[in-house]
Tab-separated table of C-alpha atoms in Angstrom:
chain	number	residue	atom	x	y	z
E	5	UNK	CA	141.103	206.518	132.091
E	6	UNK	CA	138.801	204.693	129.982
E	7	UNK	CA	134.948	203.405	131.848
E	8	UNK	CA	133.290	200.435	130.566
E	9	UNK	CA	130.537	202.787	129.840
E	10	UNK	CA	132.885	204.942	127.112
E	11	UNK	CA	133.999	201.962	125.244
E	12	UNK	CA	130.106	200.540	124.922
E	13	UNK	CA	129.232	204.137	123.138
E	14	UNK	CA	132.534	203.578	121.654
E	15	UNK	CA	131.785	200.242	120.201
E	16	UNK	CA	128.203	201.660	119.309
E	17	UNK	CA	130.172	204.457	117.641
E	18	UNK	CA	132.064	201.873	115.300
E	19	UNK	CA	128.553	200.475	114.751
E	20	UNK	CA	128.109	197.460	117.205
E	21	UNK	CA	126.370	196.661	119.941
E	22	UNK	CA	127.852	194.652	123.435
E	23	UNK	CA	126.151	192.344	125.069
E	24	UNK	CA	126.589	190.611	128.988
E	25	UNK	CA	126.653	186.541	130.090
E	26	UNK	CA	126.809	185.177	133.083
E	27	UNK	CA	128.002	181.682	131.614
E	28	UNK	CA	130.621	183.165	129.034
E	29	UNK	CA	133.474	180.798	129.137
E	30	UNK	CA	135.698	183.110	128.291
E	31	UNK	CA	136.385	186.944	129.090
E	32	UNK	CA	134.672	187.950	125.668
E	33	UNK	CA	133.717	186.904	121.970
E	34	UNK	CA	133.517	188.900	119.179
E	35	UNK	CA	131.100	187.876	116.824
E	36	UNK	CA	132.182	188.758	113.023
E	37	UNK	CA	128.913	189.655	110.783
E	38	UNK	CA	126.772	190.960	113.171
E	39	UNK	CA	129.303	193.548	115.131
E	40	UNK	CA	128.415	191.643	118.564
E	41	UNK	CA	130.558	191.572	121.105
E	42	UNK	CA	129.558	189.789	124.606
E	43	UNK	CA	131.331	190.376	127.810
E	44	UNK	CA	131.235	188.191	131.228
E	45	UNK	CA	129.354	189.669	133.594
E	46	UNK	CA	131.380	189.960	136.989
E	47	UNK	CA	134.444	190.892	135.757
E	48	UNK	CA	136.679	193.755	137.820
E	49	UNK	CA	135.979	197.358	136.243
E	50	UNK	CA	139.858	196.964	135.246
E	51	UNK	CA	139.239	193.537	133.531
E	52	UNK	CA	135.891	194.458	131.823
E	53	UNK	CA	137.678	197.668	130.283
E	54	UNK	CA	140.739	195.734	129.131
E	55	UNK	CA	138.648	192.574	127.409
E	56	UNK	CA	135.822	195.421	126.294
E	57	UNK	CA	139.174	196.955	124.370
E	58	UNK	CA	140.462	194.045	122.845
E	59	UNK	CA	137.206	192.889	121.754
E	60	UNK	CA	136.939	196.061	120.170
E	61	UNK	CA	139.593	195.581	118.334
E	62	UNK	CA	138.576	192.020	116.542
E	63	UNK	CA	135.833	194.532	115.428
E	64	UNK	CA	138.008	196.786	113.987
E	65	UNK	CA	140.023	194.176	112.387
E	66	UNK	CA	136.803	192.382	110.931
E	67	UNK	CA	138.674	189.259	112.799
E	68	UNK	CA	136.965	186.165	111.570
E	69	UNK	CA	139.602	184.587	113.894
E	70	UNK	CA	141.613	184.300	117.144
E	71	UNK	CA	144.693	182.972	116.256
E	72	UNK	CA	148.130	183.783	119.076
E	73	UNK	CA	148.892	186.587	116.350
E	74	UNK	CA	145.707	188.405	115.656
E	75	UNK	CA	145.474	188.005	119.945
E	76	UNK	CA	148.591	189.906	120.258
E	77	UNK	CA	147.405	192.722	117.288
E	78	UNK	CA	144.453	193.034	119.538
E	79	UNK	CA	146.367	193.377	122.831
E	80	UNK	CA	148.397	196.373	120.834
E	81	UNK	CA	145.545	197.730	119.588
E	82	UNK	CA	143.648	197.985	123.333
E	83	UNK	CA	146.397	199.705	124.615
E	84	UNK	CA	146.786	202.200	122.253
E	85	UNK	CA	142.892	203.086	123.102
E	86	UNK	CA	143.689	202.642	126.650
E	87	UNK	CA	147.024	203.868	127.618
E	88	UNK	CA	148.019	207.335	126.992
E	89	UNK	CA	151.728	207.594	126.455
E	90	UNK	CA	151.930	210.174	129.251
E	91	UNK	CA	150.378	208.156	131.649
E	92	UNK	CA	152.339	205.176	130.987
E	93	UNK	CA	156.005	207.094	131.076
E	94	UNK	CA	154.564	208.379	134.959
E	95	UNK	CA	153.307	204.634	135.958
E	96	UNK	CA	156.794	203.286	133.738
E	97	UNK	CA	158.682	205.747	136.617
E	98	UNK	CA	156.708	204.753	139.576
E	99	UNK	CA	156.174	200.639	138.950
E	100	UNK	CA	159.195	198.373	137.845
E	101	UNK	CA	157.014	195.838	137.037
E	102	UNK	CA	153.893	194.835	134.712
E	103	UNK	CA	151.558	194.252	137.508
E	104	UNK	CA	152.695	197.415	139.453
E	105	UNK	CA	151.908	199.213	136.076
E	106	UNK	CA	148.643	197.360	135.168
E	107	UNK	CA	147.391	198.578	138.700
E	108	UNK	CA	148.169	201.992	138.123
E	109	UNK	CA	146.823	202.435	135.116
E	110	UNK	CA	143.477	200.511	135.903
E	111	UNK	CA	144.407	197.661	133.314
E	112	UNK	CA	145.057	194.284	132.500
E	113	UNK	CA	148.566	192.992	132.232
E	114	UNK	CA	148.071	191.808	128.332
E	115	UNK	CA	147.121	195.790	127.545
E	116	UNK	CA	150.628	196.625	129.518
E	117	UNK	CA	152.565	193.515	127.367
E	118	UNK	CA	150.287	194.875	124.208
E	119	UNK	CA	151.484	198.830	124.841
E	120	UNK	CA	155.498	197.482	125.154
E	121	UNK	CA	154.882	195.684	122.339
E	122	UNK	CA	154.448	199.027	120.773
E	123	UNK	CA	157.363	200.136	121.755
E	124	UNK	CA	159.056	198.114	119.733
E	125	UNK	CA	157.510	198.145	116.950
């Protein structure tokens, strides 16, 4: 399982740094140009790891921005990082239901919708 502390090195990796509000609106921003991404402080571990992800992706995508679609490519996209498809199979058999699996795996349920999106692609 992914720590909030692999995907900062991971975003520093992919050459951007992450930043932490207190007053962020929203659960994070990705700000194209300058490879910043800033995170609510507060958030659950299991949260925090999930928007960390999908803000990750925006970076990867150079997203200039958030429409429902590029949402949903970034949702996708976390989960792939996230979820390994061995883990999900065993929390797929133990949990009939998105929340059962989100808590299992230690994410959000928009990685779990983004990973059975996936699926059927």
């Amino acid at each position: 399982m992914r720590t909030t502390t692999d995907l900062v090195l991971h975003a520093e990796d992919m050459g951007a740094t992450v930043h932490w509000a207190l007053d962020l609106p929203e659960r994070g921003r990705y700000y194209p140009g300058v490879d910043v991404i800033v995170i609510r402080h507060g958030m659950t571990e299991r949260r925090t790891v999930s928007t960390l992800a999908h803000e990750l992706a925006h970076l990867h995508y150079g997203d200039p921005l958030c429409t429902p679609a590029v949402n949903r490519r970034a949702w996708r996209w976390a989960a792939r990082l996230l979820i390994p498809s061995d883990e999900y199979a065993r929390a797929e058999q133990h949990h009939n239901t998105v929340g059962g699996m989100a808590d299992h795996l230690g994410v959000t349920a928009e990685v779990i919708r983004g990973y059975q999106a996936t699926l059927g692609a």
